[in-house]
Short mmCIF file of C-alpha atoms in Angstrom, two decimals:
data_model
loop_
_atom_site.label_atom_id
_atom_site.label_comp_id
_atom_site.label_asym_id
_atom_site.label_seq_id
_atom_site.Cartn_x
_atom_site.Cartn_y
_atom_site.Cartn_z
CA UNK A 1 57.09 164.63 236.49
CA UNK A 2 56.84 160.81 235.11
CA UNK A 3 53.65 159.46 235.32
CA UNK A 4 53.43 156.07 237.86
CA UNK A 5 51.95 154.19 235.09
CA UNK A 6 54.26 154.53 231.93
CA UNK A 7 57.15 152.59 232.04
CA UNK A 8 60.13 153.81 229.50
CA UNK A 9 62.22 150.69 228.66
CA UNK A 10 65.59 151.70 226.84
CA UNK A 11 66.52 150.34 223.47
CA UNK A 12 69.23 148.45 223.66
CA UNK A 13 71.30 148.00 220.63
CA UNK A 14 73.31 144.99 220.37
CA UNK A 15 76.80 144.79 218.17
CA UNK A 16 76.59 142.34 214.89
CA UNK A 17 78.60 139.37 215.19
CA UNK A 18 79.79 138.11 211.86
CA UNK A 19 81.24 134.54 211.93
CA UNK A 20 83.97 133.89 208.79
CA UNK A 21 85.71 130.74 208.10
CA UNK A 22 89.45 131.22 208.82
CA UNK A 23 91.32 130.45 205.50
CA UNK A 24 95.21 130.42 204.79
CA UNK A 25 96.39 132.30 202.17
CA UNK A 26 96.33 131.16 198.88
CA UNK A 27 99.50 128.65 197.70
CA UNK A 28 102.05 131.17 196.80
CA UNK A 29 106.00 131.53 196.13
CA UNK A 30 107.91 134.47 197.21
CA UNK A 31 111.20 135.74 196.02
CA UNK A 32 113.91 138.51 196.74
CA UNK A 33 116.22 139.95 195.17
CA UNK A 34 119.27 141.50 196.48
CA UNK A 35 122.81 142.92 195.64
CA UNK A 36 125.53 142.23 198.27
CA UNK A 37 128.77 143.91 197.28
CA UNK A 38 130.60 144.59 193.99
CA UNK A 39 134.74 144.56 193.92
CA UNK A 40 136.54 146.58 191.23
CA UNK A 41 139.90 145.88 190.14
CA UNK A 42 141.91 147.85 187.41
CA UNK A 43 144.22 145.71 185.34
CA UNK A 44 147.50 146.63 183.49
CA UNK A 45 148.30 145.43 179.88
CA UNK A 46 150.47 142.27 181.72
CA UNK A 47 147.56 140.95 183.41
CA UNK A 48 148.21 142.60 187.03
CA UNK A 49 145.62 144.22 189.47
CA UNK A 50 147.09 147.59 189.64
CA UNK A 51 144.21 148.92 191.68
CA UNK A 52 141.43 147.72 193.67
CA UNK A 53 138.93 147.83 196.29
CA UNK A 54 135.74 146.38 197.73
CA UNK A 55 132.52 148.21 198.23
CA UNK A 56 128.98 147.53 199.65
CA UNK A 57 125.92 148.15 197.48
CA UNK A 58 124.08 151.08 199.16
CA UNK A 59 120.76 150.59 197.63
CA UNK A 60 119.67 147.71 197.64
CA UNK A 61 117.44 146.97 194.25
CA UNK A 62 116.20 149.90 191.90
CA UNK A 63 112.43 150.16 191.68
CA UNK A 64 112.94 149.49 187.66
CA UNK A 65 114.41 146.21 188.61
CA UNK A 66 111.04 145.07 190.41
CA UNK A 67 109.27 145.73 187.21
CA UNK A 68 111.97 143.99 184.98
CA UNK A 69 111.80 140.87 186.84
CA UNK A 70 108.52 140.06 184.65
CA UNK A 71 110.35 140.26 181.28
CA UNK A 72 113.91 139.58 182.30
CA UNK A 73 113.72 137.50 185.27
CA UNK A 74 115.97 137.63 188.59
CA UNK A 75 119.58 136.45 188.15
CA UNK A 76 119.38 136.80 184.58
CA UNK A 77 119.35 140.90 185.42
CA UNK A 78 123.02 140.93 186.35
CA UNK A 79 123.94 139.52 182.92
CA UNK A 80 125.74 142.92 182.04
CA UNK A 81 127.96 145.41 183.76
CA UNK A 82 127.56 149.04 182.72
CA UNK A 83 129.71 152.10 183.62
CA UNK A 84 129.63 155.59 183.39
CA UNK A 85 131.14 159.07 184.09
CA UNK A 86 127.87 160.47 186.19
CA UNK A 87 128.36 161.41 189.58
CA UNK A 88 124.55 161.86 190.90
CA UNK A 89 124.13 159.84 193.97
CA UNK A 90 121.97 156.64 193.54
CA UNK A 91 118.62 156.13 194.69
CA UNK A 92 115.91 153.58 194.01
CA UNK A 93 114.06 155.92 191.37
CA UNK A 94 116.72 155.85 188.97
CA UNK A 95 116.52 153.60 186.17
CA UNK A 96 120.16 153.99 184.31
CA UNK A 97 123.41 155.82 184.42
CA UNK A 98 123.59 159.46 184.45
CA UNK A 99 126.18 158.94 181.22
CA UNK A 100 126.80 155.79 180.31
CA UNK A 101 129.55 154.90 178.22
CA UNK A 102 129.74 151.14 178.08
CA UNK A 103 128.38 147.44 179.07
CA UNK A 104 129.56 144.18 178.45
CA UNK A 105 128.51 140.37 179.63
CA UNK A 106 132.43 139.16 179.13
CA UNK A 107 133.86 137.71 182.13
CA UNK A 108 137.69 138.14 180.95
CA UNK A 109 138.50 134.88 182.09
CA UNK A 110 136.79 133.91 185.52
CA UNK A 111 133.65 131.87 185.29
CA UNK A 112 130.56 133.05 187.00
CA UNK A 113 129.41 130.96 190.27
CA UNK A 114 125.99 129.96 191.75
CA UNK A 115 125.96 128.90 195.15
CA UNK A 116 123.26 128.11 198.01
CA UNK A 117 124.77 130.09 200.77
CA UNK A 118 122.05 128.94 203.36
CA UNK A 119 118.83 127.00 202.54
CA UNK A 120 116.57 129.12 200.28
CA UNK A 121 119.65 131.92 199.75
CA UNK A 122 121.36 131.57 196.48
CA UNK A 123 124.13 133.72 195.43
CA UNK A 124 125.71 134.53 192.15
CA UNK A 125 129.14 135.91 191.52
CA UNK A 126 129.33 137.62 188.44
CA UNK A 127 132.80 138.36 186.81
CA UNK A 128 132.84 141.25 184.01
CA UNK A 129 135.71 142.55 182.38
CA UNK A 130 135.73 145.90 180.09
CA UNK A 131 138.44 146.13 177.32
CA UNK A 132 140.80 148.88 177.20
CA UNK A 133 139.33 149.73 174.01
CA UNK A 134 136.05 150.31 176.04
CA UNK A 135 137.57 151.96 179.16
CA UNK A 136 141.06 153.27 178.42
CA UNK A 137 141.72 156.93 179.25
CA UNK A 138 138.48 157.07 180.83
CA UNK A 139 137.67 158.69 184.22
CA UNK A 140 134.85 156.53 185.38
CA UNK A 141 132.29 157.47 188.31
CA UNK A 142 129.52 155.08 188.15
CA UNK A 143 128.27 151.69 187.49
CA UNK A 144 125.30 149.34 187.35
CA UNK A 145 124.26 145.99 186.23
CA UNK A 146 121.44 145.07 183.96
CA UNK A 147 119.60 142.06 182.07
CA UNK A 148 120.11 143.54 178.82
CA UNK A 149 123.18 144.51 176.44
CA UNK A 150 120.72 147.46 174.98
CA UNK A 151 122.35 150.95 176.44
CA UNK A 152 119.44 152.66 178.47
CA UNK A 153 117.01 152.81 181.62
CA UNK A 154 117.08 149.23 182.49
CA UNK A 155 119.40 148.73 185.12
CA UNK A 156 118.99 146.25 188.22
CA UNK A 157 121.11 148.38 190.27
CA UNK A 158 123.08 151.61 190.23
CA UNK A 159 126.28 152.87 192.65
CA UNK A 160 129.18 155.16 192.13
CA UNK A 161 132.85 154.03 192.18
CA UNK A 162 133.91 153.87 196.00
CA UNK A 163 137.05 153.46 197.83
CA UNK A 164 137.42 150.66 200.70
CA UNK A 165 135.96 153.06 203.28
CA UNK A 166 132.89 153.70 201.15
CA UNK A 167 134.17 157.20 199.48
CA UNK A 168 132.94 157.97 196.01
CA UNK A 169 136.15 157.83 193.81
CA UNK A 170 137.02 158.30 190.37
CA UNK A 171 138.66 155.65 188.48
CA UNK A 172 140.94 157.16 185.99
CA UNK A 173 142.58 154.60 183.85
CA UNK A 174 145.55 154.81 181.29
CA UNK A 175 144.88 153.88 177.57
CA UNK A 176 146.14 150.33 177.88
CA UNK A 177 144.23 149.35 181.49
CA UNK A 178 141.15 147.31 181.63
CA UNK A 179 138.34 147.38 184.65
CA UNK A 180 137.07 144.19 186.09
CA UNK A 181 133.92 144.37 188.26
CA UNK A 182 133.03 141.36 190.59
CA UNK A 183 129.84 141.56 191.89
CA UNK A 184 127.70 139.21 194.21
CA UNK A 185 123.86 139.43 194.08
CA UNK A 186 121.56 136.87 195.85
CA UNK A 187 118.13 135.72 195.43
CA UNK A 188 115.97 134.30 198.47
CA UNK A 189 113.16 132.02 197.55
CA UNK A 190 110.68 130.21 199.60
CA UNK A 191 108.45 128.67 201.50
CA UNK A 192 111.24 125.75 201.69
CA UNK A 193 109.45 124.19 204.54
CA UNK A 194 105.51 123.37 204.31
CA UNK A 195 103.51 125.93 205.10
CA UNK A 196 99.54 125.80 205.27
CA UNK A 197 97.96 127.17 202.36
CA UNK A 198 94.59 127.12 200.50
CA UNK A 199 93.71 126.23 197.02
CA UNK A 200 90.31 127.46 195.30
CA UNK A 201 88.37 124.84 193.10
CA UNK A 202 85.17 125.99 191.14
CA UNK A 203 82.19 124.48 192.38
CA UNK A 204 83.61 123.61 195.64
CA UNK A 205 85.49 126.32 197.65
CA UNK A 206 88.68 126.49 199.20
CA UNK A 207 90.53 123.49 200.16
CA UNK A 208 93.65 123.62 202.74
CA UNK A 209 96.45 121.90 202.67
CA UNK A 210 100.81 122.33 202.61
CA UNK A 211 102.66 124.34 200.08
CA UNK A 212 106.56 123.84 199.67
CA UNK A 213 108.68 124.77 196.79
CA UNK A 214 110.97 121.87 195.49
CA UNK A 215 114.88 122.43 195.23
CA UNK A 216 115.05 119.84 192.60
CA UNK A 217 113.11 118.61 189.44
CA UNK A 218 115.45 115.91 188.14
CA UNK A 219 118.79 114.86 189.54
CA UNK A 220 121.32 112.55 188.17
CA UNK A 221 122.14 112.61 184.40
CA UNK A 222 119.32 114.90 183.93
CA UNK A 223 120.21 117.84 186.59
CA UNK A 224 117.44 120.32 184.99
CA UNK A 225 117.60 123.20 187.24
CA UNK A 226 119.11 122.02 190.44
CA UNK A 227 118.68 125.93 191.11
CA UNK A 228 115.06 126.88 191.68
CA UNK A 229 115.98 130.47 191.00
CA UNK A 230 116.47 129.46 187.02
CA UNK A 231 112.73 127.71 187.45
CA UNK A 232 111.26 130.69 189.30
CA UNK A 233 112.75 133.35 187.05
CA UNK A 234 110.92 131.16 183.95
CA UNK A 235 107.70 131.21 185.54
CA UNK A 236 108.10 135.24 186.83
CA UNK A 237 108.60 136.27 183.04
CA UNK A 238 106.24 133.64 181.54
CA UNK A 239 109.17 132.15 179.24
CA UNK A 240 107.56 128.75 178.67
CA UNK A 241 104.35 127.02 179.44
CA UNK A 242 103.89 125.55 183.14
CA UNK A 243 103.15 122.49 183.50
CA UNK A 244 100.30 121.35 186.02
CA UNK A 245 100.94 118.08 187.86
CA UNK A 246 98.50 115.93 189.74
CA UNK A 247 99.35 113.89 192.10
CA UNK A 248 97.53 110.55 193.64
CA UNK A 249 99.62 109.30 196.19
CA UNK A 250 100.44 111.07 199.57
CA UNK A 251 104.37 112.16 199.99
CA UNK A 252 106.40 113.33 202.64
CA UNK A 253 106.64 117.16 201.36
CA UNK A 254 110.38 118.71 201.73
CA UNK A 255 112.68 121.49 200.05
CA UNK A 256 115.19 118.97 199.00
CA UNK A 257 113.30 116.17 197.37
CA UNK A 258 115.07 115.09 194.27
CA UNK A 259 112.45 113.54 192.35
CA UNK A 260 108.48 112.34 192.09
CA UNK A 261 107.01 109.15 191.59
CA UNK A 262 106.22 109.51 187.85
CA UNK A 263 103.75 106.30 188.50
CA UNK A 264 101.34 108.50 190.70
CA UNK A 265 101.32 111.59 188.98
CA UNK A 266 99.47 113.19 185.80
CA UNK A 267 100.36 116.42 184.22
CA UNK A 268 99.41 119.18 181.61
CA UNK A 269 100.69 122.05 180.02
CA UNK A 270 99.24 125.16 181.12
CA UNK A 271 99.36 129.20 180.70
CA UNK A 272 100.21 132.26 182.40
CA UNK A 273 97.87 135.46 182.97
CA UNK A 274 98.84 138.61 181.85
CA UNK A 275 101.27 140.85 184.06
CA UNK A 276 99.43 143.61 185.90
CA UNK A 277 102.15 146.77 185.84
CA UNK A 278 103.59 147.36 189.45
CA UNK A 279 101.89 144.03 190.98
CA UNK A 280 105.08 142.24 191.39
CA UNK A 281 103.23 139.28 191.20
CA UNK A 282 102.87 136.59 188.42
CA UNK A 283 99.31 134.40 188.00
CA UNK A 284 99.03 131.02 186.80
CA UNK A 285 95.93 130.51 184.57
CA UNK A 286 93.38 128.46 186.29
CA UNK A 287 93.59 124.74 185.37
CA UNK A 288 90.56 123.27 183.42
CA UNK A 289 90.48 119.39 183.04
CA UNK A 290 87.72 117.71 181.01
CA UNK A 291 85.45 114.97 182.26
CA UNK A 292 87.80 112.26 180.92
CA UNK A 293 90.83 113.80 182.59
CA UNK A 294 92.54 113.27 186.03
CA UNK A 295 89.75 110.87 187.23
CA UNK A 296 90.06 109.48 190.49
CA UNK A 297 91.24 111.15 194.31
CA UNK A 298 93.60 113.81 193.74
CA UNK A 299 95.96 114.52 196.92
CA UNK A 300 97.92 116.84 195.65
CA UNK A 301 98.50 119.75 192.68
CA UNK A 302 101.90 120.77 191.68
CA UNK A 303 103.79 122.73 188.79
CA UNK A 304 106.93 122.92 187.44
CA UNK A 305 108.59 125.60 184.67
CA UNK A 306 108.72 123.69 181.64
CA UNK A 307 105.78 121.75 179.71
CA UNK A 308 108.91 120.25 177.45
CA UNK A 309 110.43 118.20 180.56
CA UNK A 310 109.96 114.81 180.66
CA UNK A 311 107.97 113.37 183.54
CA UNK A 312 105.64 115.14 186.09
CA UNK A 313 108.85 116.62 188.77
CA UNK A 314 106.87 119.69 190.62
CA UNK A 315 108.90 122.57 191.50
CA UNK A 316 106.13 123.84 193.94
CA UNK A 317 103.60 121.41 195.22
CA UNK A 318 100.34 121.55 197.04
CA UNK A 319 99.44 118.70 199.22
CA UNK A 320 95.32 118.68 200.43
CA UNK A 321 94.87 117.59 204.22
CA UNK A 322 93.89 114.47 205.22
CA UNK A 323 89.96 114.96 204.40
CA UNK A 324 90.15 117.81 201.84
CA UNK A 325 91.14 115.55 198.87
CA UNK A 326 89.25 116.10 195.62
CA UNK A 327 87.61 112.87 194.32
CA UNK A 328 86.72 113.85 190.39
CA UNK A 329 84.53 111.67 188.15
CA UNK A 330 83.86 111.36 184.52
CA UNK A 331 80.76 113.39 184.94
CA UNK A 332 82.34 116.66 185.97
CA UNK A 333 85.03 119.01 184.99
CA UNK A 334 87.92 120.67 187.22
CA UNK A 335 88.81 124.18 187.79
CA UNK A 336 91.55 124.99 189.63
CA UNK A 337 92.84 128.31 190.43
CA UNK A 338 96.55 128.70 189.70
CA UNK A 339 99.22 129.14 191.92
CA UNK A 340 101.02 132.93 192.20
CA UNK A 341 104.68 134.15 191.98
CA UNK A 342 105.35 137.31 193.95
CA UNK A 343 108.91 139.18 194.46
CA UNK A 344 110.54 142.11 196.10
#
């Protein structure tokens, strides 16, 4: 029985409330590599097509290809056509043909083409032709594409030859016949419209702004890398020292902007961080500017894929929100986290 003078007060535990500032994700470019279709043709000694079929690519990209982006790039991985005599069904874990017989980067006459089929979606068509010396008298069952001319486990894609109904078939070639493969592969890049993002600045923290990919760097007589996939491939495989670009004047951001005002930008050579295996992500090293460099109010940060190019023309650009700009003086260094590129 409870004593009348004893009052028991239950202990109430309140939930812990943690308040964190919502910060947009870091500025990052994304890329997706995707084979589309392959059309094969058996060509007679007179140059006429004697047998052919369209086939869809059953598996998208081999897992192997996603790692090879860091060394071979994107479109570059379809430079070489590869054929063989294996019959194992394709799966993404494969890295090469079961029984490779030949590979070629010769077109046989037609010219490869690159087209932007929709905003940010770039398609390349490869024409690769094997000579009668390579394939004549063969019974071919498998094919693939690679960024290397060396036989081995370096394929982007692997498939079996199929008929128009996508049933596996064996291509039996006469001794004087040739084989042509017509292959389409796409790369989707973005963001092609300005996206809310953030950039980390040492000693200051994260600043917010808008980030966008640029379609072109230079137009007119220069025409440098009007196809952004070329530039992003260079970033991904660390082919050239990237160029940091500092903007001092606000601009209207857009994917299709042709060029930038050289009088309101300053540029510097940068570097890349080492690729981390299986990350499918390449980071640029932080940019460090001394007390004598880029002094003034910086409203935007950009980068392109080659420091050798004349003029500050960004491939990607981050523009700070109003009120988030950086004002740098000659008493402080400036260290900014590098951009990132990821792919699938």
